[in-house]
């Protein structure tokens, strides 16, 4: 692994990957970041006490500005991202899962997005199914008034990819967020550990008057729950609990009273990303 290389000039963007026993996925994610056409970034990998050797063998030699933050326990996706965001030096933070591979112009596309829409503080990237790139993995997060979140476009043909437009929130697997706004609003709710923390963040952004914008030009391949398992007991437990938490803690009281019985009646088992 390369040693940290930090120049005196802060980067425009800080790219963050939270890793926990990510195996070969992590190296592929880092390789994709090393190929970015926009070079004004730092990469922060924050590792939640992995035991699979993926950190010890990680090669970051092709990345000019890299930092490794090693935790002594598994803090979860939410808290680890908050720690990395606090340590970041960029004006913007780009979040990527360890099972993603960003297209080479991913950061360049988000840079264009921030210039075209200077009042927007959260952008969602397009993710494609790694095993079948003709299918979408996601086009931003959606949220039903009854309190049901889902990943927009999941499993649909890329021919149906939406144009630039508002979405409820950015999926944490590929998101681009104004760092100061993220921190001022409290970052991710660390009680969520992982799953639905991105929907909760988007909800809180909205309650503060911000919007999330889907930017289809910022593409990444996403394996999807490759580390935790899409239908594992872990993902089902956290996805179901956290989906309920998003609804209870954010829905205005009047709506909560009216909608809660319907929410309980129609709620799916889980939401995962």
Coordinates of C-alpha atoms in Angstrom, one line a residue:
X1 CA 0.0 0.0 0.0
X2 CA 1.2 3.5 -0.7
X3 CA 1.9 5.9 2.1
X4 CA -0.4 8.9 2.6
X5 CA 0.4 11.7 0.2
X6 CA -1.2 15.0 1.1
X7 CA -0.3 18.2 -0.6
X8 CA -0.7 21.6 1.0
X9 CA -3.5 22.6 -1.4
X10 CA -6.9 21.2 -0.4
X11 CA -8.6 19.2 -3.2
X12 CA -11.9 20.2 -4.7
X13 CA -13.5 16.9 -3.8
X14 CA -12.9 14.2 -1.1
X15 CA -13.9 10.7 -2.3
X16 CA -14.8 8.4 0.5
X17 CA -15.1 4.6 0.6
X18 CA -16.1 2.8 3.8
X19 CA -14.7 -0.7 3.8
X20 CA -15.4 -3.8 5.9
X21 CA -14.1 -7.2 4.7
X22 CA -14.6 -6.0 1.2
X23 CA -12.2 -8.5 -0.4
X24 CA -11.3 -7.9 -4.1
X25 CA -14.1 -5.5 -4.5
X26 CA -12.2 -2.7 -2.7
X27 CA -9.2 -2.9 -5.1
X28 CA -11.5 -2.7 -8.1
X29 CA -13.2 0.4 -6.6
X30 CA -9.8 2.1 -5.9
X31 CA -8.6 1.2 -9.4
X32 CA -11.6 2.9 -10.9
X33 CA -11.0 6.1 -8.8
X34 CA -7.4 6.1 -10.0
X35 CA -8.6 6.3 -13.6
X36 CA -10.7 9.5 -13.0
X37 CA -10.3 12.2 -15.7
X38 CA -10.8 14.9 -13.0
X39 CA -7.7 14.7 -10.8
X40 CA -8.5 17.3 -8.2
X41 CA -9.5 14.9 -5.5
X42 CA -8.3 13.0 -2.4
X43 CA -9.3 9.5 -1.7
X44 CA -10.1 8.5 1.9
X45 CA -10.6 4.8 2.7
X46 CA -12.0 4.3 6.2
X47 CA -11.7 0.7 7.3
X48 CA -14.0 -0.8 9.9
X49 CA -11.5 -3.2 11.4
X50 CA -11.5 -5.6 8.4
X51 CA -10.0 -9.1 9.0
X52 CA -9.8 -10.4 5.5
X53 CA -6.5 -8.8 4.4
X54 CA -8.1 -6.5 1.9
X55 CA -6.4 -3.4 3.5
X56 CA -3.0 -4.9 3.8
X57 CA -2.8 -5.7 0.1
X58 CA -4.5 -2.5 -1.1
X59 CA -2.5 -0.8 -3.9
X60 CA -3.1 3.0 -4.0
X61 CA 0.1 3.9 -5.8
X62 CA -1.8 5.4 -8.7
X63 CA -3.6 7.9 -6.5
X64 CA -1.7 11.1 -5.7
X65 CA -3.7 12.0 -2.5
X66 CA -4.7 9.1 -0.4
X67 CA -5.5 8.6 3.3
X68 CA -6.3 5.5 5.2
X69 CA -8.3 5.8 8.4
X70 CA -8.3 2.5 10.3
X71 CA -10.9 1.9 13.0
X72 CA -10.5 -0.6 15.8
X73 CA -14.1 -1.9 15.4
X74 CA -16.9 -2.0 12.9
X75 CA -18.6 1.3 13.3
X76 CA -21.0 0.8 10.5
X77 CA -21.5 2.8 7.2
X78 CA -23.1 5.8 8.8
X79 CA -20.6 6.7 11.5
X80 CA -17.6 5.8 9.4
X81 CA -18.7 8.2 6.6
X82 CA -19.3 10.9 9.3
X83 CA -15.7 10.4 10.6
X84 CA -14.3 10.6 7.0
X85 CA -16.4 13.7 6.2
X86 CA -15.0 15.5 9.3
X87 CA -11.5 14.6 8.2
X88 CA -12.0 15.5 4.5
X89 CA -10.5 18.6 3.1
X90 CA -12.6 19.0 -0.1
X91 CA -15.5 21.3 -0.5
X92 CA -17.5 18.3 -1.8
X93 CA -17.6 14.7 -0.6
X94 CA -18.2 11.9 -3.1
X95 CA -19.5 8.6 -1.5
X96 CA -18.9 5.3 -3.1
X97 CA -19.5 1.8 -1.9
X98 CA -16.5 -0.6 -2.0
X99 CA -18.5 -2.8 -4.4
X100 CA -18.8 0.0 -7.0
X101 CA -16.6 0.8 -10.0
X102 CA -17.0 4.5 -11.1
X103 CA -16.8 5.4 -14.7
X104 CA -13.6 7.4 -15.5
X105 CA -15.7 10.6 -15.9
X106 CA -17.7 10.1 -12.8
X107 CA -16.1 12.9 -10.9
X108 CA -15.9 15.1 -14.0
X109 CA -19.7 14.7 -14.5
X110 CA -20.4 15.7 -10.9
X111 CA -18.1 18.7 -11.3
X112 CA -20.3 19.8 -14.2
X113 CA -23.4 19.2 -12.1
X114 CA -22.2 21.5 -9.4
X115 CA -21.4 24.2 -11.9
X116 CA -24.8 23.9 -13.7
X117 CA -26.8 23.9 -10.5
X118 CA -24.9 25.9 -7.9
X119 CA -27.8 26.0 -5.4
X120 CA -28.0 22.2 -5.2
X121 CA -26.2 20.5 -2.3
X122 CA -26.8 16.8 -3.0
X123 CA -26.5 14.9 -6.3
X124 CA -27.3 11.3 -7.0
X125 CA -25.3 9.3 -9.6
X126 CA -26.6 6.5 -11.8
X127 CA -25.6 3.0 -10.9
X128 CA -25.6 0.1 -13.3
X129 CA -25.9 -3.6 -12.5
X130 CA -22.4 -5.0 -12.6
X131 CA -23.4 -8.5 -13.8
X132 CA -25.8 -7.1 -16.4
X133 CA -24.8 -3.6 -17.4
X134 CA -28.0 -3.3 -19.6
X135 CA -29.9 -2.9 -16.4
X136 CA -30.1 -0.1 -13.9
X137 CA -29.1 -0.7 -10.3
X138 CA -30.5 2.7 -9.3
X139 CA -31.3 6.3 -10.3
X140 CA -31.6 8.0 -7.0
X141 CA -33.7 7.0 -4.0
X142 CA -37.5 7.4 -4.1
X143 CA -39.9 7.7 -1.2
X144 CA -43.7 7.0 -1.1
X145 CA -45.9 9.2 1.1
X146 CA -46.8 6.0 3.1
X147 CA -43.1 5.8 4.1
X148 CA -41.8 3.2 1.7
X149 CA -38.3 3.9 0.2
X150 CA -37.0 2.2 -3.0
X151 CA -34.2 2.7 -5.4
X152 CA -35.4 4.4 -8.6
X153 CA -35.1 2.4 -11.7
X154 CA -33.8 -0.7 -10.0
X155 CA -33.8 -3.7 -12.4
X156 CA -35.1 -1.6 -15.4
X157 CA -33.4 -1.3 -18.8
X158 CA -30.8 1.5 -19.1
X159 CA -32.9 2.7 -22.1
X160 CA -35.4 3.9 -19.4
X161 CA -32.7 5.9 -17.6
X162 CA -34.4 9.2 -16.4
X163 CA -33.1 12.6 -17.5
X164 CA -31.7 15.1 -15.0
X165 CA -34.3 15.7 -12.4
X166 CA -35.2 15.8 -8.7
X167 CA -35.1 12.6 -6.7
X168 CA -35.9 12.1 -3.0
X169 CA -32.4 11.4 -2.0
X170 CA -29.0 10.2 -3.3
X171 CA -28.2 6.5 -2.7
X172 CA -25.1 6.3 -0.5
X173 CA -23.5 3.9 -3.0
X174 CA -22.9 6.8 -5.4
X175 CA -23.6 10.2 -4.0
X176 CA -22.0 13.7 -4.2
X177 CA -22.8 16.1 -1.3
X178 CA -21.7 19.5 -0.3
X179 CA -19.5 18.8 2.7
X180 CA -20.3 21.8 4.9
X181 CA -24.0 21.3 4.4
X182 CA -23.7 17.6 5.2
X183 CA -21.9 18.3 8.4
X184 CA -24.2 21.2 9.4
X185 CA -27.2 19.0 9.1
X186 CA -25.6 16.4 11.3
X187 CA -24.4 13.9 8.7
X188 CA -25.8 10.4 8.7
X189 CA -27.7 9.3 11.7
X190 CA -25.2 6.9 13.3
X191 CA -27.9 4.9 15.0
X192 CA -28.9 3.5 11.6
X193 CA -25.5 1.7 11.3
X194 CA -26.2 0.9 7.7
X195 CA -29.2 0.8 5.3
X196 CA -31.7 3.7 4.8
X197 CA -29.3 6.2 6.4
X198 CA -29.2 7.8 2.9
X199 CA -33.0 8.1 2.7
X200 CA -33.0 9.6 6.2
X201 CA -30.4 12.1 5.2
X202 CA -32.3 13.1 2.1
X203 CA -35.5 13.5 4.2
X204 CA -33.6 15.8 6.6
X205 CA -32.2 17.8 3.7
X206 CA -35.7 18.3 2.4
X207 CA -37.0 19.4 5.7
X208 CA -34.2 22.1 5.7
X209 CA -35.2 23.3 2.2
X210 CA -32.6 21.4 0.1
X211 CA -33.3 19.1 -2.8
X212 CA -31.5 16.1 -4.3
X213 CA -30.8 16.1 -8.0
X214 CA -30.3 13.0 -10.1
X215 CA -27.4 13.3 -12.5
X216 CA -27.4 10.4 -15.0
X217 CA -24.0 11.3 -16.6
X218 CA -22.2 10.3 -13.3
X219 CA -22.3 6.5 -13.7
X220 CA -20.8 3.7 -11.7
X221 CA -21.2 -0.1 -11.7
X222 CA -22.7 -1.4 -8.5
X223 CA -22.7 -5.0 -7.4
X224 CA -25.3 -4.3 -4.7
X225 CA -25.1 -5.6 -1.1
X226 CA -22.1 -7.7 -2.2
X227 CA -20.6 -7.5 1.3
X228 CA -23.6 -7.9 3.5
X229 CA -25.9 -9.9 1.2
X230 CA -29.1 -8.6 -0.3
X231 CA -31.3 -11.0 1.6
X232 CA -29.1 -11.9 4.6
X233 CA -30.4 -11.8 8.1
X234 CA -28.3 -8.7 8.7
X235 CA -29.7 -6.7 5.8
X236 CA -33.2 -7.7 6.5
X237 CA -33.0 -6.7 10.2
X238 CA -31.3 -3.4 9.6
X239 CA -33.3 -2.6 6.4
X240 CA -36.7 -3.2 8.1
X241 CA -35.8 -1.4 11.3
X242 CA -34.2 1.6 9.6
X243 CA -37.0 2.1 7.1
X244 CA -39.4 2.4 10.0
X245 CA -37.1 4.8 11.8
X246 CA -36.9 7.1 8.8
X247 CA -40.7 7.4 8.8
X248 CA -41.2 7.9 12.5
X249 CA -38.4 10.4 13.1
X250 CA -39.0 12.6 10.0
X251 CA -42.6 12.6 9.1
X252 CA -44.4 15.7 10.4
X253 CA -46.7 14.9 13.3
X254 CA -50.0 15.5 11.4
X255 CA -48.9 13.1 8.6
X256 CA -47.5 10.6 11.0
X257 CA -50.8 10.3 12.9
X258 CA -52.8 9.9 9.6
X259 CA -50.4 7.6 7.8
X260 CA -48.9 5.4 10.4
X261 CA -51.6 2.7 10.3
X262 CA -51.3 2.5 6.5
X263 CA -47.5 2.5 6.7
X264 CA -47.6 -0.5 9.0
X265 CA -50.1 -2.3 6.8
X266 CA -48.3 -1.9 3.5
X267 CA -44.6 -1.8 4.6
X268 CA -42.3 -4.3 2.8
X269 CA -39.9 -6.4 4.7
X270 CA -36.7 -4.3 4.0
X271 CA -34.9 -1.8 2.0
X272 CA -31.2 -2.4 1.1
X273 CA -28.6 -0.9 -1.1

